[in-house]
GROMACS .gro file of N, CA, C and O in nm:
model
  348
    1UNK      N    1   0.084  -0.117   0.000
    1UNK     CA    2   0.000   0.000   0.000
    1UNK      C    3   0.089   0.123   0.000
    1UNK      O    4   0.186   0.124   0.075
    2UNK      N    5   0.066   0.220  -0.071
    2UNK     CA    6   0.135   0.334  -0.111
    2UNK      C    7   0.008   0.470  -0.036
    2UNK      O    8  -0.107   0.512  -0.045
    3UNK      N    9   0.139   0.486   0.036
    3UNK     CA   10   0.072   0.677   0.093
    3UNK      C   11   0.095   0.791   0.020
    3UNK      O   12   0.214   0.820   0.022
    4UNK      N   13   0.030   0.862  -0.040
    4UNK     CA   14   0.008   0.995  -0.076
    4UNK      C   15  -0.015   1.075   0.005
    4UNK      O   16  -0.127   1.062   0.056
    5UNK      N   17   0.087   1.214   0.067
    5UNK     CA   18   0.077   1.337   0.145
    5UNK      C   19   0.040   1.425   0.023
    5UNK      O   20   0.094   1.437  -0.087
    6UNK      N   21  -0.115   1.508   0.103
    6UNK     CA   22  -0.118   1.610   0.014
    6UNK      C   23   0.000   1.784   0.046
    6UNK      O   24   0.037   1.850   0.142
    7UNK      N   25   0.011   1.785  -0.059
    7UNK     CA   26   0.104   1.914  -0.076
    7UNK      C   27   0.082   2.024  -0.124
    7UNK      O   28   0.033   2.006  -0.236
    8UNK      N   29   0.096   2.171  -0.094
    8UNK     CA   30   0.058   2.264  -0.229
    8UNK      C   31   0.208   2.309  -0.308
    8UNK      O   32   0.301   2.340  -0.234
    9UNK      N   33   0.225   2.312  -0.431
    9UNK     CA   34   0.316   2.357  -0.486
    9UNK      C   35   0.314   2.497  -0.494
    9UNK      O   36   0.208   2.543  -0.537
   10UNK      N   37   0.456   2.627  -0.445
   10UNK     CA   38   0.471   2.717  -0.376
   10UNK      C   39   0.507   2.751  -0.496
   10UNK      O   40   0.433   2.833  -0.550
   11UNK      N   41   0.623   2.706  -0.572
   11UNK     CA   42   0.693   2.748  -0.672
   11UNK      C   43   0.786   2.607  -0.765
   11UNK      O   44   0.829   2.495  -0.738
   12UNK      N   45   0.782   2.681  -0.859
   12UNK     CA   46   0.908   2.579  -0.985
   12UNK      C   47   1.026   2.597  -0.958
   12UNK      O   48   1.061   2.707  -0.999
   13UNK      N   49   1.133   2.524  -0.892
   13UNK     CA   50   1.261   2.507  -0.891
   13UNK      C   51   1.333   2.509  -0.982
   13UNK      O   52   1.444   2.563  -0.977
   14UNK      N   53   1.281   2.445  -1.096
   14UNK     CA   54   1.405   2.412  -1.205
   14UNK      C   55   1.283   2.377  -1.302
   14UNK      O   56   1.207   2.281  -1.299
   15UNK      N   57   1.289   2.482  -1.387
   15UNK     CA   58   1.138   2.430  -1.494
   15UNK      C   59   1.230   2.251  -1.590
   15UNK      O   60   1.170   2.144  -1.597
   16UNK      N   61   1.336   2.265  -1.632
   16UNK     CA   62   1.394   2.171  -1.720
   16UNK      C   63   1.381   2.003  -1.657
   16UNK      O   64   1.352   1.893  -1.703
   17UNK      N   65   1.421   2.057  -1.531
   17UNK     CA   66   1.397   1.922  -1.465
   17UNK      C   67   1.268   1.835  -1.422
   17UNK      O   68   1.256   1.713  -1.419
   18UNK      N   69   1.151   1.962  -1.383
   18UNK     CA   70   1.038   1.972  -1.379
   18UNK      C   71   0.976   1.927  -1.211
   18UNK      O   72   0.906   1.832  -1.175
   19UNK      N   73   1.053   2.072  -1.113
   19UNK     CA   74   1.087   2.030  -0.956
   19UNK      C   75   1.048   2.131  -0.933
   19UNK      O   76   1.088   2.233  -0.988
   20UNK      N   77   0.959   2.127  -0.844
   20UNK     CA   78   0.901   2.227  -0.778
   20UNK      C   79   0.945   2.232  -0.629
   20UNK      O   80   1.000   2.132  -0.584
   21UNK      N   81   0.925   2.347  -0.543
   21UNK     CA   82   0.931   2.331  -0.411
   21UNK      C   83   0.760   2.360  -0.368
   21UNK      O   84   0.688   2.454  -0.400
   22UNK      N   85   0.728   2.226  -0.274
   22UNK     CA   86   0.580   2.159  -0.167
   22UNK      C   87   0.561   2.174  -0.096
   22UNK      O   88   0.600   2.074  -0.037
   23UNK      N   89   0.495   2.275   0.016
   23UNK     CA   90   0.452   2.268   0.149
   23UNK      C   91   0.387   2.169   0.167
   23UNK      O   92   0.271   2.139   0.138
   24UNK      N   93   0.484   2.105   0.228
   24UNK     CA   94   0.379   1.939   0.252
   24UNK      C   95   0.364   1.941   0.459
   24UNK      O   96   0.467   1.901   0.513
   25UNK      N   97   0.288   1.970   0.523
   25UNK     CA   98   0.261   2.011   0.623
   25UNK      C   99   0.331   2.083   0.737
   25UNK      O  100   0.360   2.060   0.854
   26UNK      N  101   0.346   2.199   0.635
   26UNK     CA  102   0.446   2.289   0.713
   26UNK      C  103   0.598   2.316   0.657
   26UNK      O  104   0.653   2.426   0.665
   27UNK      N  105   0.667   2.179   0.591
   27UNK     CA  106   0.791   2.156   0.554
   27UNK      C  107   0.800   2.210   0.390
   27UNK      O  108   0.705   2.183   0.317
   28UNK      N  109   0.898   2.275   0.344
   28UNK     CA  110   0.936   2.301   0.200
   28UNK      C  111   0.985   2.206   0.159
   28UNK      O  112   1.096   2.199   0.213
   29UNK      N  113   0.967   2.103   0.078
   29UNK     CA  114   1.038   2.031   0.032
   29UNK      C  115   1.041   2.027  -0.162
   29UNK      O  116   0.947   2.073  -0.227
   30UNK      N  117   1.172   1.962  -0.230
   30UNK     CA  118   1.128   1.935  -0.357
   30UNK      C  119   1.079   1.870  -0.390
   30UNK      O  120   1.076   1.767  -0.323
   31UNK      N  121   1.011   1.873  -0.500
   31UNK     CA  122   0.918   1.735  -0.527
   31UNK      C  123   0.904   1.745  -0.696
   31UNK      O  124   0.869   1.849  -0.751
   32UNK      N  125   0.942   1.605  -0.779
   32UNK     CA  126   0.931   1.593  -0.913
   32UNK      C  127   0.782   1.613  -1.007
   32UNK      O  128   0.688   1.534  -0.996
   33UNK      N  129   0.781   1.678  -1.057
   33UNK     CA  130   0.608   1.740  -1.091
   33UNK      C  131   0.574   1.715  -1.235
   33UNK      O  132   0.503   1.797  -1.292
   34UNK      N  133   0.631   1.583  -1.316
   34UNK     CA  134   0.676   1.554  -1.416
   34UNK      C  135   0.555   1.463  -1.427
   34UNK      O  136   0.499   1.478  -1.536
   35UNK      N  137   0.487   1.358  -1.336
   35UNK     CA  138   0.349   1.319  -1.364
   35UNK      C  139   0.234   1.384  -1.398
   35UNK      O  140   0.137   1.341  -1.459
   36UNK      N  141   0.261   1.513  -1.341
   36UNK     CA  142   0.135   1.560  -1.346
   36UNK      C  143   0.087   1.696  -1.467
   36UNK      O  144  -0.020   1.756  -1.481
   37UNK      N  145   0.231   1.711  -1.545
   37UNK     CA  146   0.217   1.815  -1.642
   37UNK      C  147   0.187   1.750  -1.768
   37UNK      O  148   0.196   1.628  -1.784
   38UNK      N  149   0.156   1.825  -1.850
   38UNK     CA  150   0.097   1.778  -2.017
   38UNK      C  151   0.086   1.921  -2.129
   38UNK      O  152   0.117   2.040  -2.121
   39UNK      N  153   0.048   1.867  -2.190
   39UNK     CA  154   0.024   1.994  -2.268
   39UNK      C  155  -0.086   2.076  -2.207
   39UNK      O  156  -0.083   2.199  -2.213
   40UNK      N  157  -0.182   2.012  -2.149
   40UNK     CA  158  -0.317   2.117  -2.077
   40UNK      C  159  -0.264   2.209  -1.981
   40UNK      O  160  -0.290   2.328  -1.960
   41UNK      N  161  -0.147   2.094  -1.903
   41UNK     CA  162  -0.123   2.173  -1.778
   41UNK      C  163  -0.019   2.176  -1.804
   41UNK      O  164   0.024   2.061  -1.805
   42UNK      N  165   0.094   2.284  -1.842
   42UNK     CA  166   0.218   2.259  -1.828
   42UNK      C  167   0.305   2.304  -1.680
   42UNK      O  168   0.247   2.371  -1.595
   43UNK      N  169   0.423   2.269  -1.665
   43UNK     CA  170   0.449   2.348  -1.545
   43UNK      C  171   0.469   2.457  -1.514
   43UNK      O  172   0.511   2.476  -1.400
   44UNK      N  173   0.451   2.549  -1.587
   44UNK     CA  174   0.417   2.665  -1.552
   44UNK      C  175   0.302   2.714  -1.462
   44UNK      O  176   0.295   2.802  -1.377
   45UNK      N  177   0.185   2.594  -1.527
   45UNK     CA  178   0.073   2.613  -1.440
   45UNK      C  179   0.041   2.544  -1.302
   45UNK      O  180  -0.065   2.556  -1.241
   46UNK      N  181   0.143   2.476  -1.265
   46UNK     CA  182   0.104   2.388  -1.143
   46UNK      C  183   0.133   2.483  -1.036
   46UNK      O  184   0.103   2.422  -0.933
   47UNK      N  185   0.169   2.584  -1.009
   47UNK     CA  186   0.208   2.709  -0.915
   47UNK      C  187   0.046   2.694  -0.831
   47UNK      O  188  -0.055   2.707  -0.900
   48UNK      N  189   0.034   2.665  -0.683
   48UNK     CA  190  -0.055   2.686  -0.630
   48UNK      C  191  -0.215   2.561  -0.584
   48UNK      O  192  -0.310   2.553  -0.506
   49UNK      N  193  -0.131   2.467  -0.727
   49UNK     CA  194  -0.177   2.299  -0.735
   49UNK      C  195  -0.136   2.281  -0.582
   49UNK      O  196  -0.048   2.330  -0.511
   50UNK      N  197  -0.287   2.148  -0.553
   50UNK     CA  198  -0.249   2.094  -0.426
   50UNK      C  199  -0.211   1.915  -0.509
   50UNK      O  200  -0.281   1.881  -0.604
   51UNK      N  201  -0.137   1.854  -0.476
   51UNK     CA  202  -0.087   1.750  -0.481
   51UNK      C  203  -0.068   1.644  -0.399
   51UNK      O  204  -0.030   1.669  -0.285
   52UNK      N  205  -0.089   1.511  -0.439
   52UNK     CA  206  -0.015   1.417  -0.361
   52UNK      C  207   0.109   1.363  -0.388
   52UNK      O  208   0.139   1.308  -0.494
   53UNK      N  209   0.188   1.380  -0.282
   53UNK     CA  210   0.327   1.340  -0.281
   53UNK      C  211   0.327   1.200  -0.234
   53UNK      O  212   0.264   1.161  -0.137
   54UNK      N  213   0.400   1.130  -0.308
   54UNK     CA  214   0.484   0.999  -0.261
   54UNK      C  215   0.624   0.978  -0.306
   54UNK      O  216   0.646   1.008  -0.424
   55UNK      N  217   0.708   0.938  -0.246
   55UNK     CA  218   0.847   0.962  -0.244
   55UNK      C  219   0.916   1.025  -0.328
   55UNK      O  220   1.010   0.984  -0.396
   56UNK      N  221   0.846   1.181  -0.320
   56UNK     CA  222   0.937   1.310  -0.389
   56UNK      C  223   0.870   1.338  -0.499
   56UNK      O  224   0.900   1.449  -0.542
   57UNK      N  225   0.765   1.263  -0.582
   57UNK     CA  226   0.694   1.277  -0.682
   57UNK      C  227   0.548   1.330  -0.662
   57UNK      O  228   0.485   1.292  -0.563
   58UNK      N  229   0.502   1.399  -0.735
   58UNK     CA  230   0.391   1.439  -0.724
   58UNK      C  231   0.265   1.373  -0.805
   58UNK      O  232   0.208   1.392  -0.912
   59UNK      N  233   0.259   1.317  -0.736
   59UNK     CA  234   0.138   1.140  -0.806
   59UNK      C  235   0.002   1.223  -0.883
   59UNK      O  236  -0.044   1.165  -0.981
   60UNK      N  237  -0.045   1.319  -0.854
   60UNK     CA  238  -0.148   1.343  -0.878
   60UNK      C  239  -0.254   1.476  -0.834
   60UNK      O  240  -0.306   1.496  -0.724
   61UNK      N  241  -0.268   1.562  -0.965
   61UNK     CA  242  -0.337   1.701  -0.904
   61UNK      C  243  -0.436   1.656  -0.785
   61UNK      O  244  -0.451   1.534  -0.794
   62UNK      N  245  -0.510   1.710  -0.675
   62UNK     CA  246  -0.612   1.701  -0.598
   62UNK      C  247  -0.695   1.806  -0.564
   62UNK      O  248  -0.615   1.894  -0.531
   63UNK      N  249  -0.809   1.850  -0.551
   63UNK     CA  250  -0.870   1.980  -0.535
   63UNK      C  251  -0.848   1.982  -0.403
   63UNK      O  252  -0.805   1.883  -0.344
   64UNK      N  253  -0.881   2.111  -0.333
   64UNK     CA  254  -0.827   2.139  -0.174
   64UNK      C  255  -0.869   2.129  -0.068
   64UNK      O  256  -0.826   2.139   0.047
   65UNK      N  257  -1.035   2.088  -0.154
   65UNK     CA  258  -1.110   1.990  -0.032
   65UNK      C  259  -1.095   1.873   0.019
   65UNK      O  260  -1.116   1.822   0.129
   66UNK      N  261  -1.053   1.838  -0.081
   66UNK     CA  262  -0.960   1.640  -0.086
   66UNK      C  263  -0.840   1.657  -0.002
   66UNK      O  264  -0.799   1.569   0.073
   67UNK      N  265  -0.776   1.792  -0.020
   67UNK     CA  266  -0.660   1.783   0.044
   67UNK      C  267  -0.692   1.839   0.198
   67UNK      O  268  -0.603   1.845   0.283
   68UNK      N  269  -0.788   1.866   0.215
   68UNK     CA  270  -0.803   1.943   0.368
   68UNK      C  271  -0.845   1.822   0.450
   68UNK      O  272  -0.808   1.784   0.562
   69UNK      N  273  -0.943   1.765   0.350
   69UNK     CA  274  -0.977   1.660   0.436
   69UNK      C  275  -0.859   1.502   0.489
   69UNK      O  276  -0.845   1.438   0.592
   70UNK      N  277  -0.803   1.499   0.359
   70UNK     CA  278  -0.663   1.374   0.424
   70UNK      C  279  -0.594   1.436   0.497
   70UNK      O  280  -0.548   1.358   0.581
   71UNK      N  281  -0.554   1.550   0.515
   71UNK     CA  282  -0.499   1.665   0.640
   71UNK      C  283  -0.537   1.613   0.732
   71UNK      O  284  -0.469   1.561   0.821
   72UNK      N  285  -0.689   1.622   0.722
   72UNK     CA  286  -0.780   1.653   0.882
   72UNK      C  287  -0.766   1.476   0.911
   72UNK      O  288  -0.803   1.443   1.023
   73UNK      N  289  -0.727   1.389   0.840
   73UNK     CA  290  -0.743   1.221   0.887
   73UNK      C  291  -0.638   1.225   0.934
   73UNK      O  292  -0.650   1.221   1.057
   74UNK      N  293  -0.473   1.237   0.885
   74UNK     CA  294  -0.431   1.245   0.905
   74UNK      C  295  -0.353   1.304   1.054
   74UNK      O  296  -0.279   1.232   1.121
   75UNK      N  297  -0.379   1.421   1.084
   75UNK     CA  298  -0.404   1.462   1.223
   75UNK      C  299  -0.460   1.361   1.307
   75UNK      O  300  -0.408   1.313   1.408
   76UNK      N  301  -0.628   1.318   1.234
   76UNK     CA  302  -0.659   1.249   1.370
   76UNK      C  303  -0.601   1.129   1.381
   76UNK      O  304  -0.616   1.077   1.492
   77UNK      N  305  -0.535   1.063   1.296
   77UNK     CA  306  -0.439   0.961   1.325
   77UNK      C  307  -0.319   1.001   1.407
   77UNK      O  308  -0.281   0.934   1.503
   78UNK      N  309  -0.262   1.108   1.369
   78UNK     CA  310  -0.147   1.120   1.462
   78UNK      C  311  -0.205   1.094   1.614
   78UNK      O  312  -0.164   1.013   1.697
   79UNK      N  313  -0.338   1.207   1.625
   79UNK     CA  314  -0.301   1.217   1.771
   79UNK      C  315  -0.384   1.081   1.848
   79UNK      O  316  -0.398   1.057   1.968
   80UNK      N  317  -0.435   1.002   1.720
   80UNK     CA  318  -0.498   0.854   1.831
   80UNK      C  319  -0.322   0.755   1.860
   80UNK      O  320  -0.283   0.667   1.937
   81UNK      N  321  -0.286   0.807   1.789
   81UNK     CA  322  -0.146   0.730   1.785
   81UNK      C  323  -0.097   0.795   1.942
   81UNK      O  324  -0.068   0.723   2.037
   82UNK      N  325  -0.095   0.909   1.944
   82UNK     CA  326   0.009   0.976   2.034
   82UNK      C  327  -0.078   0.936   2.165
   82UNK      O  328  -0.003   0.943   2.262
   83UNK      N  329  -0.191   0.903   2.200
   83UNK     CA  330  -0.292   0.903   2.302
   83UNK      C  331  -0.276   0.745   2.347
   83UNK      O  332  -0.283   0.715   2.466
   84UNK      N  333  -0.256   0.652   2.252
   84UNK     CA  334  -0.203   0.515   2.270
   84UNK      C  335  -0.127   0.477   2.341
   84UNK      O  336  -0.139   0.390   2.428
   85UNK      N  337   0.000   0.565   2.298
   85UNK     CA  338   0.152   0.571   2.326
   85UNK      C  339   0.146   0.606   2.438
   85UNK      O  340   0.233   0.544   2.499
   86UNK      N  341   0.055   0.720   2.552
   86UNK     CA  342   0.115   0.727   2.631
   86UNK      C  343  -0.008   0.680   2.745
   86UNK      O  344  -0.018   0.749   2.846
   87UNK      N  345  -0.097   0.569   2.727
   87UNK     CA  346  -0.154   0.527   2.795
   87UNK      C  347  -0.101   0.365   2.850
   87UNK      O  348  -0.166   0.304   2.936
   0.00000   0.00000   0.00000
């Protein structure tokens, strides 16, 4: 099973390579944005795209309700995790 973090893309790093830098919850990171461009969308236009990231790649545009909401699961997984841990 493969996890997807949603991300928003901030900016294009390197249009040639096709790397953007991701606020992926809080963190800047790079991420390869080469799945998700085409002629419709090129990378020029992914500036502001929310995305899912899996290991550095950006798997797939997502609208920001999709992304608020795996946010909001996400969270509540952390903190049933963290409530486990210290019971």
């Amino acid at each position: 099973m493969c996890l997807g973090i949603p991300g928003q893309i901030l900016e294009i790093s390197d249009l040639e390579q096709q790397l953007a830098i991701v606020d992926i919850g809080g963190v800047r990171r790079p991420v390869n944005i080469a799945c998700i461009v085409d002629e419709d969308h090129p990378v020029e236009a992914c500036v502001d795209d929310w995305v899912l990231v899996h290991v550095g790649f950006a798997m797939n545009r997502i609208d920001p309700e999709e992304a608020q909401l795996t946010l909001d699961m996400l969270d509540e997984m952390a903190e049933a995790h963290e409530a486990m841990a210290t019971t």
